[in-house]
PDB file of C-alpha atoms in Angstrom:
ATOM      1  CA  MET A   1     128.480  67.463 123.327  1.00 49.00           C
ATOM      2  CA  GLU A   2     127.621  70.865 122.067  1.00 56.00           C
ATOM      3  CA  ASN A   3     124.643  72.434 123.215  1.00 57.00           C
ATOM      4  CA  GLU A   4     123.043  73.508 119.866  1.00 60.00           C
ATOM      5  CA  ASN A   5     119.965  76.114 119.591  1.00 54.00           C
ATOM      6  CA  PRO A   6     117.165  73.735 117.733  1.00 54.00           C
ATOM      7  CA  PHE A   7     115.560  77.228 116.865  1.00 54.00           C
ATOM      8  CA  THR A   8     118.083  78.761 115.197  1.00 54.00           C
ATOM      9  CA  ALA A   9     119.121  77.230 111.502  1.00 49.00           C
ATOM     10  CA  PRO A  10     122.547  78.170 110.116  1.00 52.00           C
ATOM     11  CA  VAL A  11     122.328  80.634 107.372  1.00 54.00           C
ATOM     12  CA  SER A  12     124.211  79.491 103.848  1.00 53.00           C
ATOM     13  CA  THR A  13     125.020  81.924 101.029  1.00 44.00           C
ATOM     14  CA  PRO A  14     124.957  79.936  97.936  1.00 61.00           C
ATOM     15  CA  ASP A  15     123.781  82.838  96.214  1.00 64.00           C
ATOM     16  CA  ASN A  16     126.666  85.045  97.041  1.00 76.00           C
ATOM     17  CA  GLY A  17     123.731  87.774  97.947  1.00 82.00           C
ATOM     18  CA  LYS A  18     121.422  87.539  95.766  1.00 88.00           C
ATOM     19  CA  THR A  19     118.424  86.526  97.977  1.00 90.00           C
ATOM     20  CA  VAL A  20     119.221  89.699 100.618  1.00 91.00           C
ATOM     21  CA  GLY A  21     119.035  91.638  97.555  1.00 91.00           C
ATOM     22  CA  ILE A  22     115.800  90.006  96.229  1.00 92.00           C
ATOM     23  CA  ILE A  23     113.902  90.092  99.851  1.00 93.00           C
ATOM     24  CA  SER A  24     115.043  94.088 100.390  1.00 93.00           C
ATOM     25  CA  TYR A  25     112.873  95.447  97.551  1.00 93.00           C
ATOM     26  CA  LEU A  26     109.811  93.361  98.907  1.00 92.00           C
ATOM     27  CA  THR A  27     108.505  96.539 101.231  1.00 90.00           C
ATOM     28  CA  ILE A  28     110.304  98.063 103.943  1.00 91.00           C
ATOM     29  CA  ILE A  29     109.384  95.192 106.089  1.00 93.00           C
ATOM     30  CA  GLY A  30     111.460  92.796 103.732  1.00 92.00           C
ATOM     31  CA  TRP A  31     114.503  95.654 103.843  1.00 91.00           C
ATOM     32  CA  LEU A  32     114.323  94.470 107.626  1.00 93.00           C
ATOM     33  CA  ILE A  33     113.858  90.941 107.100  1.00 91.00           C
ATOM     34  CA  ALA A  34     117.011  90.815 104.510  1.00 91.00           C
ATOM     35  CA  TYR A  35     119.286  92.982 106.690  1.00 90.00           C
ATOM     36  CA  PHE A  36     118.427  91.426 110.125  1.00 91.00           C
ATOM     37  CA  ALA A  37     118.114  87.961 108.933  1.00 88.00           C
ATOM     38  CA  TYR A  38     120.266  87.155 106.311  1.00 85.00           C
ATOM     39  CA  HIS A  39     122.991  90.148 105.932  1.00 84.00           C
ATOM     40  CA  LYS A  40     123.731  91.001 109.764  1.00 84.00           C
ATOM     41  CA  ASP A  41     125.682  88.116 110.720  1.00 83.00           C
ATOM     42  CA  ASN A  42     126.706  87.190 106.993  1.00 85.00           C
ATOM     43  CA  LYS A  43     127.694  90.082 104.508  1.00 88.00           C
ATOM     44  CA  THR A  44     127.676  89.625 100.968  1.00 90.00           C
ATOM     45  CA  GLU A  45     129.578  92.402  98.452  1.00 91.00           C
ATOM     46  CA  LEU A  46     126.117  92.240  96.472  1.00 91.00           C
ATOM     47  CA  GLY A  47     123.517  92.263  99.296  1.00 90.00           C
ATOM     48  CA  SER A  48     125.212  95.083 100.475  1.00 92.00           C
ATOM     49  CA  TYR A  49     125.056  96.913  97.599  1.00 93.00           C
ATOM     50  CA  GLN A  50     121.413  95.994  97.058  1.00 92.00           C
ATOM     51  CA  LEU A  51     120.465  96.641 100.311  1.00 94.00           C
ATOM     52  CA  ARG A  52     122.191 100.300 100.174  1.00 94.00           C
ATOM     53  CA  GLN A  53     120.205 100.699  96.832  1.00 94.00           C
ATOM     54  CA  THR A  54     116.717  99.796  97.892  1.00 95.00           C
ATOM     55  CA  LEU A  55     117.436 101.624 101.595  1.00 95.00           C
ATOM     56  CA  LEU A  56     118.087 104.910  99.881  1.00 95.00           C
ATOM     57  CA  LEU A  57     114.995 104.474  97.601  1.00 95.00           C
ATOM     58  CA  TYR A  58     112.560 103.897 100.292  1.00 95.00           C
ATOM     59  CA  ILE A  59     114.203 106.894 102.082  1.00 95.00           C
ATOM     60  CA  ALA A  60     113.488 109.103  98.718  1.00 95.00           C
ATOM     61  CA  ALA A  61     110.650 107.888  98.271  1.00 93.00           C
ATOM     62  CA  ALA A  62     108.866 108.981 101.512  1.00 94.00           C
ATOM     63  CA  ILE A  63     110.633 112.203 101.642  1.00 95.00           C
ATOM     64  CA  ILE A  64     109.126 113.308  98.291  1.00 92.00           C
ATOM     65  CA  ALA A  65     105.728 111.875  99.034  1.00 90.00           C
ATOM     66  CA  ILE A  66     105.645 114.361 102.577  1.00 93.00           C
ATOM     67  CA  ILE A  67     106.734 117.158  99.910  1.00 91.00           C
ATOM     68  CA  LEU A  68     104.157 116.753  97.531  1.00 86.00           C
ATOM     69  CA  ARG A  69     101.580 116.175 100.533  1.00 86.00           C
ATOM     70  CA  ILE A  70     102.570 119.012 102.032  1.00 87.00           C
ATOM     71  CA  ILE A  71     102.501 121.167  98.604  1.00 83.00           C
ATOM     72  CA  SER A  72      98.753 119.286  97.924  1.00 82.00           C
ATOM     73  CA  GLY A  73      97.586 120.710 101.169  1.00 81.00           C
ATOM     74  CA  LEU A  74      98.709 124.364 100.548  1.00 81.00           C
ATOM     75  CA  LEU A  75      97.044 124.406  97.116  1.00 79.00           C
ATOM     76  CA  LEU A  76      94.071 122.719  97.882  1.00 75.00           C
ATOM     77  CA  PHE A  77      91.932 125.724  97.407  1.00 73.00           C
ATOM     78  CA  SER A  78      94.268 127.752  95.165  1.00 76.00           C
ATOM     79  CA  GLY A  79      93.715 125.768  91.887  1.00 73.00           C
ATOM     80  CA  GLY A  80      96.987 124.583  91.292  1.00 73.00           C
ATOM     81  CA  PHE A  81      95.843 120.957  92.650  1.00 72.00           C
ATOM     82  CA  GLU A  82      95.482 119.300  89.804  1.00 78.00           C
ATOM     83  CA  LEU A  83      99.199 120.049  88.879  1.00 81.00           C
ATOM     84  CA  VAL A  84     100.161 118.480  92.255  1.00 79.00           C
ATOM     85  CA  ILE A  85      98.039 115.277  91.395  1.00 82.00           C
ATOM     86  CA  ILE A  86      99.652 114.798  87.751  1.00 87.00           C
ATOM     87  CA  LEU A  87     103.485 115.495  89.552  1.00 87.00           C
ATOM     88  CA  ASN A  88     102.311 113.139  91.980  1.00 87.00           C
ATOM     89  CA  TYR A  89     101.130 110.645  89.859  1.00 91.00           C
ATOM     90  CA  GLY A  90     104.481 111.316  87.788  1.00 92.00           C
ATOM     91  CA  VAL A  91     106.625 110.765  90.553  1.00 91.00           C
ATOM     92  CA  GLN A  92     105.226 107.656  91.635  1.00 92.00           C
ATOM     93  CA  ILE A  93     105.471 105.950  88.098  1.00 95.00           C
ATOM     94  CA  ALA A  94     109.237 106.966  88.013  1.00 94.00           C
ATOM     95  CA  MET A  95     109.568 105.534  91.778  1.00 94.00           C
ATOM     96  CA  PHE A  96     107.985 102.250  90.552  1.00 95.00           C
ATOM     97  CA  ILE A  97     110.283 102.020  87.312  1.00 96.00           C
ATOM     98  CA  PHE A  98     113.690 102.448  89.783  1.00 95.00           C
ATOM     99  CA  TRP A  99     112.017 100.289  92.101  1.00 95.00           C
ATOM    100  CA  ILE A 100     111.284  97.368  89.023  1.00 96.00           C
ATOM    101  CA  ILE A 101     115.254  98.558  88.126  1.00 95.00           C
ATOM    102  CA  GLY A 102     116.541  97.636  90.906  1.00 94.00           C
ATOM    103  CA  PHE A 103     114.337  94.558  91.876  1.00 95.00           C
ATOM    104  CA  ILE A 104     115.625  93.254  87.954  1.00 95.00           C
ATOM    105  CA  GLY A 105     118.973  93.856  89.042  1.00 93.00           C
ATOM    106  CA  ALA A 106     118.438  91.953  92.233  1.00 92.00           C
ATOM    107  CA  LEU A 107     116.537  88.592  90.537  1.00 93.00           C
ATOM    108  CA  ASN A 108     119.909  89.071  88.028  1.00 92.00           C
ATOM    109  CA  GLY A 109     122.634  88.851  90.781  1.00 89.00           C
ATOM    110  CA  THR A 110     124.151  92.478  89.188  1.00 90.00           C
ATOM    111  CA  LYS A 111     125.307  95.413  90.311  1.00 90.00           C
ATOM    112  CA  LYS A 112     123.386  97.634  88.558  1.00 90.00           C
ATOM    113  CA  PRO A 113     122.811 101.247  90.249  1.00 92.00           C
ATOM    114  CA  ILE A 114     119.162 102.576  90.634  1.00 92.00           C
ATOM    115  CA  PRO A 115     119.189 105.940  88.176  1.00 92.00           C
ATOM    116  CA  LEU A 116     119.755 109.177  89.865  1.00 91.00           C
ATOM    117  CA  ILE A 117     120.097 107.516  92.982  1.00 90.00           C
ATOM    118  CA  GLY A 118     122.011 104.636  92.841  1.00 88.00           C
ATOM    119  CA  ASP A 119     125.678 105.991  93.417  1.00 91.00           C
ATOM    120  CA  ARG A 120     124.758 108.131  95.807  1.00 93.00           C
ATOM    121  CA  ALA A 121     123.097 105.269  97.344  1.00 91.00           C
ATOM    122  CA  GLN A 122     126.488 103.275  97.594  1.00 90.00           C
ATOM    123  CA  THR A 123     128.526 106.247  99.413  1.00 92.00           C
ATOM    124  CA  MET A 124     125.766 107.035 101.508  1.00 91.00           C
ATOM    125  CA  PHE A 125     125.696 103.771 103.404  1.00 90.00           C
ATOM    126  CA  ILE A 126     129.033 102.559 103.042  1.00 90.00           C
ATOM    127  CA  SER A 127     128.293 100.515 106.978  1.00 88.00           C
ATOM    128  CA  ILE A 128     126.038  98.747 105.553  1.00 85.00           C
TER     129      ILE A 128
END
């Protein structure tokens, strides 16, 4: 008789990585859950593709947010602050559009790259 752990369930992948892709777009916590709970022990080509896309999207969004906060802090009293606010909104809208494009690709189970960063993500995070 095999000693089975009642707290672990076998992972099945009838969706070939589609679930991993969808979960990875649901915040950075979703990315961590998708990677460690679903993908790490049962890698699929589609799951890897979507994880790479979302990881670079989250990293790019964080770096851009930090840069814009530094610039807005420097321009707080010089009169260019309004320009930074407009730029910030534009970047946030662009990132949201990129997120929607990637999320739709994950929902459809396709490998459609996110504009500007999608192809780079596939070469930067090849080990995922």
